[in-house]
Amino acid sequence: MIDTLRDAERIVALCGAGLSAESGIPTFREAQTGLWAKHDPMTLASPEGFERQPELVWRWYQWRRSLVARAEPNAGHHALAELQHRRPATRLISQNVDGLQQRAGSEDVLELHGNLSRTICSRTRKRIDRQWLNDHSDLSPPPSPYHPDGRARPEVVWFGEALDPDTFQQAVEASRDCDLMLIIGTSGLVHPAASLPLLGQENGARLIEINPQRTALTERVDWYWPQTSASALPTLVQSL
Ligand code: BV8
């Protein structure tokens, strides 16, 4: 595995919620702890759910924003930023919406599912600035400044919503073109992100999976590394 790492010229890292777990951000399925245990995440993270219970969904995202605001990038995020520095052709494709990879110093991150720190109008999808949200924080969710029927919503991709076509196209091209894909902390259950490893493999990439649990992808990868990302990634980058 180490030789494959050293010889790799075009590395892609496909990152899931597990990468942020050691920063204290519950993974998507674990996120339903406490207050949220009684809600189906697919309901909370969907346009139908927001339409039906806008205040509940808005408050869920406010709770997650507060978790992210208190969190720090962990050694796994920093190792990936270092990897990009040492191998500038590396592409980071993230399913996470927490922005921690950017806070670890990465400039170029393909955020397949958006970023919960950004807020848009639910009708026009135009960005809503922080000042407006602060001035209208008495309402949950705040109204939109752009459309009489619009509401503030997080700029994330909900279940049943299409990914940003340009972002996904870049992720497809990077996956097709890479010679090594690191699959980090993802259950490999959410599509179309979960299709990227096999797309890479079909085009000759070797696959290394870093995850303490086996996943839907484990039997297809070249190496399965049963380790947390905060301990595996620094080791991996140091060995380059
Ligand atoms: C689309 C943003 C089409 C929101 C997310 C029926 C109806 C509708 C759609 C579908 C359907 N059936 C299938 C679909 C497609 C659907 C889908 O894939 N569903 C699955 C669940 C079956 N996908 C979609 O809806 C996508 N859109 O298909 O649109 C379309 C096309 C054109 C026009 C219109 C529509 C949109 C999917 C994106 C959904 N949004 N996030 C938010 O976050 O609030 S997905 C969300 O869940 C996360 O972003 C993340 O991607 C995903 C969870 O996945 P993981 O990241 O893997 O996290 P998970 O918790 O699952 O696993 C964590 C892993 O980490 C575990 O393996 C664990 O072992 C490991 N781990 C834990 N600790 C560590 C660790 N690893 C390393 N170190 C550690 N310390």
Short mmCIF file of C-alpha atoms and ligand atoms in Angstrom, two decimals:
data_model
loop_
_atom_site.label_atom_id
_atom_site.label_comp_id
_atom_site.label_asym_id
_atom_site.label_seq_id
_atom_site.Cartn_x
_atom_site.Cartn_y
_atom_site.Cartn_z
CA MET A 1 0.00 0.00 0.00
CA ILE A 2 2.81 2.43 0.88
CA ASP A 3 4.38 2.04 -2.59
CA THR A 4 0.99 2.71 -4.23
CA LEU A 5 0.77 5.85 -2.09
CA ARG A 6 4.24 7.04 -2.96
CA ASP A 7 3.81 6.34 -6.68
CA ALA A 8 0.36 7.97 -6.88
CA GLU A 9 0.36 11.14 -8.96
CA ARG A 10 -3.33 12.08 -8.89
CA ILE A 11 -4.93 11.35 -5.52
CA VAL A 12 -8.62 11.89 -4.73
CA ALA A 13 -9.93 11.85 -1.14
CA LEU A 14 -13.67 11.11 -0.84
CA CYS A 15 -14.65 12.24 2.66
CA GLY A 16 -17.71 11.42 4.75
CA ALA A 17 -19.06 12.27 8.18
CA GLY A 18 -16.53 9.96 9.86
CA LEU A 19 -13.74 12.43 9.06
CA SER A 20 -15.42 14.99 11.34
CA ALA A 21 -16.45 12.51 14.04
CA GLU A 22 -13.25 13.16 16.05
CA SER A 23 -14.05 16.88 15.97
CA GLY A 24 -17.19 16.08 17.94
CA ILE A 25 -19.58 16.33 15.00
CA PRO A 26 -21.95 13.34 15.20
CA THR A 27 -22.04 11.34 11.97
CA PHE A 28 -25.21 11.76 10.01
CA ARG A 29 -26.95 8.75 11.40
CA GLU A 30 -25.66 9.36 14.93
CA ALA A 31 -26.77 12.98 14.63
CA GLN A 32 -30.20 11.77 15.70
CA THR A 33 -29.19 11.74 19.36
CA GLY A 34 -31.19 13.34 22.14
CA LEU A 35 -33.65 15.90 20.84
CA TRP A 36 -33.53 14.48 17.36
CA ALA A 37 -33.74 10.79 18.21
CA LYS A 38 -37.46 10.76 17.41
CA HIS A 39 -37.08 12.24 13.94
CA ASP A 40 -36.10 10.42 10.75
CA PRO A 41 -33.02 12.20 9.31
CA MET A 42 -34.38 11.69 5.83
CA THR A 43 -37.37 13.79 6.91
CA LEU A 44 -35.31 16.56 8.48
CA ALA A 45 -32.92 16.76 5.51
CA SER A 46 -35.57 16.97 2.78
CA PRO A 47 -37.59 19.71 1.03
CA GLU A 48 -40.81 17.95 2.04
CA GLY A 49 -39.71 17.92 5.68
CA PHE A 50 -38.85 21.61 5.53
CA GLU A 51 -42.19 22.40 3.86
CA ARG A 52 -44.06 20.42 6.49
CA GLN A 53 -42.10 21.50 9.61
CA PRO A 54 -39.95 24.53 8.73
CA GLU A 55 -39.35 25.54 12.35
CA LEU A 56 -38.20 22.03 13.41
CA VAL A 57 -35.86 21.69 10.43
CA TRP A 58 -34.50 25.23 10.86
CA ARG A 59 -33.82 24.57 14.55
CA TRP A 60 -32.05 21.29 13.68
CA TYR A 61 -29.71 23.17 11.41
CA GLN A 62 -29.18 25.93 14.02
CA TRP A 63 -28.22 23.17 16.48
CA ARG A 64 -25.79 21.64 13.98
CA ARG A 65 -24.32 25.10 13.16
CA SER A 66 -23.67 25.62 16.88
CA LEU A 67 -21.89 22.23 17.06
CA VAL A 68 -19.73 23.15 14.07
CA ALA A 69 -18.97 26.63 15.47
CA ARG A 70 -17.61 25.00 18.67
CA ALA A 71 -15.70 22.30 16.78
CA GLU A 72 -12.11 22.39 15.59
CA PRO A 73 -10.63 20.56 12.60
CA ASN A 74 -8.94 17.35 13.77
CA ALA A 75 -5.65 15.71 12.80
CA GLY A 76 -7.38 14.00 9.87
CA HIS A 77 -8.47 17.33 8.35
CA HIS A 78 -4.99 18.78 8.87
CA ALA A 79 -3.35 15.72 7.29
CA LEU A 80 -5.53 16.11 4.18
CA ALA A 81 -4.59 19.82 3.96
CA GLU A 82 -0.92 18.74 4.23
CA LEU A 83 -1.50 16.11 1.53
CA GLN A 84 -2.83 18.81 -0.80
CA HIS A 85 0.27 20.89 -0.03
CA ARG A 86 2.67 18.01 -0.77
CA ARG A 87 0.71 16.71 -3.79
CA PRO A 88 -0.99 19.76 -5.37
CA ALA A 89 -2.85 17.55 -7.88
CA THR A 90 -4.84 16.05 -4.97
CA ARG A 91 -8.61 16.70 -5.12
CA LEU A 92 -10.76 16.66 -1.98
CA ILE A 93 -14.39 15.62 -2.51
CA SER A 94 -16.45 16.04 0.65
CA GLN A 95 -19.97 14.90 1.51
CA ASN A 96 -19.74 16.90 4.72
CA VAL A 97 -21.48 20.24 5.16
CA ASP A 98 -19.43 21.44 8.18
CA GLY A 99 -16.65 23.38 6.39
CA LEU A 100 -14.00 21.94 8.76
CA GLN A 101 -11.72 20.93 5.89
CA GLN A 102 -11.52 24.56 4.78
CA ARG A 103 -10.84 25.62 8.37
CA ALA A 104 -7.91 23.19 8.34
CA GLY A 105 -6.43 25.23 5.49
CA SER A 106 -7.72 23.54 2.32
CA GLU A 107 -8.75 26.01 -0.38
CA ASP A 108 -10.01 23.59 -3.00
CA VAL A 109 -12.77 21.36 -1.57
CA LEU A 110 -15.60 20.00 -3.72
CA GLU A 111 -18.56 20.23 -1.31
CA LEU A 112 -20.96 17.76 -2.93
CA HIS A 113 -23.73 18.40 -0.38
CA GLY A 114 -23.17 22.12 0.25
CA ASN A 115 -22.29 23.88 3.46
CA LEU A 116 -24.62 24.56 6.38
CA SER A 117 -22.89 27.86 7.22
CA ARG A 118 -24.42 29.38 4.08
CA THR A 119 -28.11 30.34 3.93
CA ILE A 120 -30.29 30.81 0.85
CA CYS A 121 -33.86 31.73 -0.07
CA SER A 122 -36.04 28.59 -0.34
CA ARG A 123 -37.70 29.94 -3.53
CA THR A 124 -34.99 31.84 -5.43
CA ARG A 125 -31.93 30.06 -3.91
CA LYS A 126 -30.24 33.48 -3.65
CA ARG A 127 -27.77 33.80 -0.77
CA ILE A 128 -29.10 35.54 2.38
CA ASP A 129 -26.53 37.49 4.40
CA ARG A 130 -25.87 37.18 8.11
CA GLN A 131 -27.11 40.68 8.88
CA TRP A 132 -30.57 39.89 7.54
CA LEU A 133 -30.68 36.66 9.56
CA ASN A 134 -29.62 38.50 12.74
CA ASP A 135 -32.22 41.22 12.12
CA HIS A 136 -34.94 38.58 11.70
CA SER A 137 -33.79 36.00 14.25
CA ASP A 138 -37.08 36.36 16.11
CA LEU A 139 -38.64 34.19 13.42
CA SER A 140 -37.67 30.55 12.98
CA PRO A 141 -36.96 30.22 10.07
CA PRO A 142 -36.45 33.89 9.14
CA PRO A 143 -38.38 35.05 6.04
CA SER A 144 -36.59 35.50 2.74
CA PRO A 145 -35.67 39.04 1.57
CA TYR A 146 -36.13 37.92 -2.03
CA HIS A 147 -39.56 36.32 -2.27
CA PRO A 148 -42.81 36.84 -0.34
CA ASP A 149 -43.32 33.05 0.02
CA GLY A 150 -39.62 32.29 0.55
CA ARG A 151 -37.94 31.26 3.80
CA ALA A 152 -34.32 31.10 4.89
CA ARG A 153 -32.88 27.56 4.49
CA PRO A 154 -29.37 26.13 4.68
CA GLU A 155 -27.42 25.87 1.40
CA VAL A 156 -27.19 22.08 1.63
CA VAL A 157 -28.41 19.37 -0.76
CA TRP A 158 -31.42 17.65 0.78
CA PHE A 159 -32.52 14.10 -0.01
CA GLY A 160 -34.40 14.17 -3.27
CA GLU A 161 -32.58 17.36 -4.39
CA ALA A 162 -30.06 17.41 -7.22
CA LEU A 163 -26.42 18.11 -6.47
CA ASP A 164 -24.90 21.22 -8.02
CA PRO A 165 -24.18 19.97 -11.57
CA ASP A 166 -20.84 21.74 -11.93
CA THR A 167 -19.54 20.53 -8.54
CA PHE A 168 -20.62 16.95 -9.25
CA GLN A 169 -19.14 17.05 -12.77
CA GLN A 170 -15.79 18.12 -11.31
CA ALA A 171 -16.03 15.25 -8.80
CA VAL A 172 -16.79 12.77 -11.59
CA GLU A 173 -13.84 13.98 -13.67
CA ALA A 174 -11.48 13.89 -10.69
CA SER A 175 -12.66 10.36 -9.80
CA ARG A 176 -12.25 9.16 -13.38
CA ASP A 177 -8.80 10.70 -13.65
CA CYS A 178 -7.25 9.71 -10.33
CA ASP A 179 -4.83 6.83 -9.85
CA LEU A 180 -5.57 6.51 -6.12
CA MET A 181 -8.77 7.20 -4.19
CA LEU A 182 -8.80 7.45 -0.39
CA ILE A 183 -12.31 6.69 0.91
CA ILE A 184 -12.47 8.24 4.34
CA GLY A 185 -15.21 7.87 6.95
CA THR A 186 -18.18 7.23 4.72
CA SER A 187 -20.79 4.50 4.92
CA GLY A 188 -21.01 4.56 1.12
CA LEU A 189 -24.82 4.54 1.25
CA VAL A 190 -25.69 7.97 -0.13
CA HIS A 191 -25.82 8.43 -3.88
CA PRO A 192 -24.61 9.73 -6.22
CA ALA A 193 -21.48 10.30 -4.04
CA ALA A 194 -21.23 6.57 -3.30
CA SER A 195 -20.84 5.83 -7.02
CA LEU A 196 -17.54 7.74 -7.28
CA PRO A 197 -15.22 5.02 -5.90
CA LEU A 198 -16.39 2.45 -8.42
CA LEU A 199 -16.13 5.04 -11.20
CA GLY A 200 -12.51 5.58 -10.18
CA GLN A 201 -11.82 1.86 -10.00
CA GLU A 202 -13.31 1.31 -13.48
CA ASN A 203 -10.76 3.83 -14.74
CA GLY A 204 -7.78 2.16 -13.10
CA ALA A 205 -7.65 3.82 -9.67
CA ARG A 206 -6.59 1.84 -6.59
CA LEU A 207 -8.95 2.27 -3.62
CA ILE A 208 -7.91 2.61 0.03
CA GLU A 209 -10.72 2.76 2.60
CA ILE A 210 -10.13 4.23 6.08
CA ASN A 211 -12.99 3.41 8.43
CA PRO A 212 -13.19 1.60 11.81
CA GLN A 213 -16.29 -0.22 10.49
CA ARG A 214 -16.67 -2.19 7.29
CA THR A 215 -19.04 -0.53 4.81
CA ALA A 216 -20.96 -1.09 1.59
CA LEU A 217 -17.70 -0.34 -0.25
CA THR A 218 -15.25 -2.45 1.77
CA GLU A 219 -15.42 -5.60 -0.35
CA ARG A 220 -14.64 -3.58 -3.50
CA VAL A 221 -11.57 -1.67 -2.25
CA ASP A 222 -7.92 -2.70 -2.70
CA TRP A 223 -6.99 -2.01 0.94
CA TYR A 224 -9.31 -1.69 3.91
CA TRP A 225 -7.64 0.12 6.85
CA PRO A 226 -9.76 -0.45 10.00
CA GLN A 227 -8.61 2.74 11.70
CA THR A 228 -10.02 6.17 12.58
CA SER A 229 -9.18 8.94 10.13
CA ALA A 230 -7.55 11.18 12.77
CA SER A 231 -4.94 8.49 13.43
CA ALA A 232 -4.62 6.89 9.95
CA LEU A 233 -4.32 10.04 7.83
CA PRO A 234 -1.32 11.61 9.62
CA THR A 235 0.48 8.23 9.35
CA LEU A 236 -0.41 8.01 5.67
CA VAL A 237 0.76 11.54 4.84
CA GLN A 238 4.00 11.17 6.86
CA SER A 239 4.85 8.07 4.81
CA LEU A 240 4.72 9.99 1.49
C1 BV8 B 1 -30.49 12.80 -5.61
C2 BV8 B 1 -26.70 17.29 3.32
C3 BV8 B 1 -31.78 13.00 -7.55
C4 BV8 B 1 -27.85 17.50 4.23
C5 BV8 B 1 -26.84 14.94 2.65
C6 BV8 B 1 -35.59 7.73 -2.70
C7 BV8 B 1 -36.08 9.02 -2.76
C8 BV8 B 1 -35.28 10.11 -3.04
C9 BV8 B 1 -33.92 9.89 -3.28
C10 BV8 B 1 -33.45 8.61 -3.20
C11 BV8 B 1 -34.26 7.52 -2.94
N1 BV8 B 1 -33.49 6.40 -2.96
C12 BV8 B 1 -32.21 6.74 -3.21
C13 BV8 B 1 -32.19 8.06 -3.38
C14 BV8 B 1 -31.04 8.85 -3.64
C15 BV8 B 1 -30.64 9.52 -2.33
C16 BV8 B 1 -29.91 8.48 -1.51
O1 BV8 B 1 -28.77 8.19 -1.79
N2 BV8 B 1 -30.57 7.93 -0.49
C17 BV8 B 1 -29.93 6.87 0.28
C18 BV8 B 1 -30.06 7.17 1.78
C19 BV8 B 1 -30.58 5.56 -0.10
N3 BV8 B 1 -29.79 10.59 -2.72
C20 BV8 B 1 -30.31 11.81 -2.90
O2 BV8 B 1 -31.45 12.12 -2.64
C21 BV8 B 1 -29.34 12.80 -3.51
N4 BV8 B 1 -30.00 13.47 -4.57
O3 BV8 B 1 -30.40 11.60 -5.76
O4 BV8 B 1 -31.15 13.61 -6.46
C22 BV8 B 1 -32.25 14.10 -8.40
C23 BV8 B 1 -31.66 14.29 -9.65
C24 BV8 B 1 -32.14 15.30 -10.45
C25 BV8 B 1 -33.16 16.16 -10.00
C26 BV8 B 1 -33.71 15.98 -8.72
C27 BV8 B 1 -33.24 14.95 -7.90
C28 BV8 B 1 -28.93 13.82 -2.48
C29 BV8 B 1 -28.12 13.15 -1.40
C30 BV8 B 1 -27.53 14.20 -0.47
C31 BV8 B 1 -28.31 14.23 0.82
N5 BV8 B 1 -27.70 15.22 1.72
N6 BV8 B 1 -26.27 15.89 3.41
C32 BV8 B 1 -27.43 17.46 5.67
O5 BV8 B 1 -26.32 16.98 5.97
O6 BV8 B 1 -28.23 17.91 6.50
S1 BV8 B 1 -26.36 13.33 2.87
C33 BV8 B 1 -25.76 13.18 4.45
O7 BV8 B 1 -25.78 11.82 4.74
C34 BV8 B 1 -24.32 13.56 4.59
O8 BV8 B 1 -23.97 14.69 3.85
C35 BV8 B 1 -23.59 12.36 4.15
O9 BV8 B 1 -23.27 12.42 2.80
C36 BV8 B 1 -24.61 11.30 4.31
C37 BV8 B 1 -24.16 10.33 5.37
O10 BV8 B 1 -23.18 9.65 4.76
P1 BV8 B 1 -21.75 9.53 5.44
O11 BV8 B 1 -21.00 10.79 5.27
O12 BV8 B 1 -21.20 8.30 4.92
O13 BV8 B 1 -22.04 9.42 6.99
P2 BV8 B 1 -22.61 8.16 7.75
O14 BV8 B 1 -23.08 8.64 9.05
O15 BV8 B 1 -23.53 7.40 6.86
O16 BV8 B 1 -21.31 7.23 7.92
C38 BV8 B 1 -20.23 7.69 8.71
C39 BV8 B 1 -19.13 6.68 8.52
O17 BV8 B 1 -18.01 7.14 9.26
C40 BV8 B 1 -19.47 5.30 9.04
O18 BV8 B 1 -19.10 4.33 8.09
C41 BV8 B 1 -18.59 5.17 10.30
O19 BV8 B 1 -18.12 3.84 10.50
C42 BV8 B 1 -17.44 6.06 9.95
N7 BV8 B 1 -16.72 6.63 11.08
C43 BV8 B 1 -17.20 6.93 12.32
N8 BV8 B 1 -16.20 7.45 13.06
C44 BV8 B 1 -15.09 7.49 12.27
C45 BV8 B 1 -15.41 6.97 11.01
N9 BV8 B 1 -14.53 6.87 10.01
C46 BV8 B 1 -13.27 7.30 10.25
N10 BV8 B 1 -12.87 7.82 11.42
C47 BV8 B 1 -13.75 7.92 12.45
N11 BV8 B 1 -13.35 8.43 13.64
#
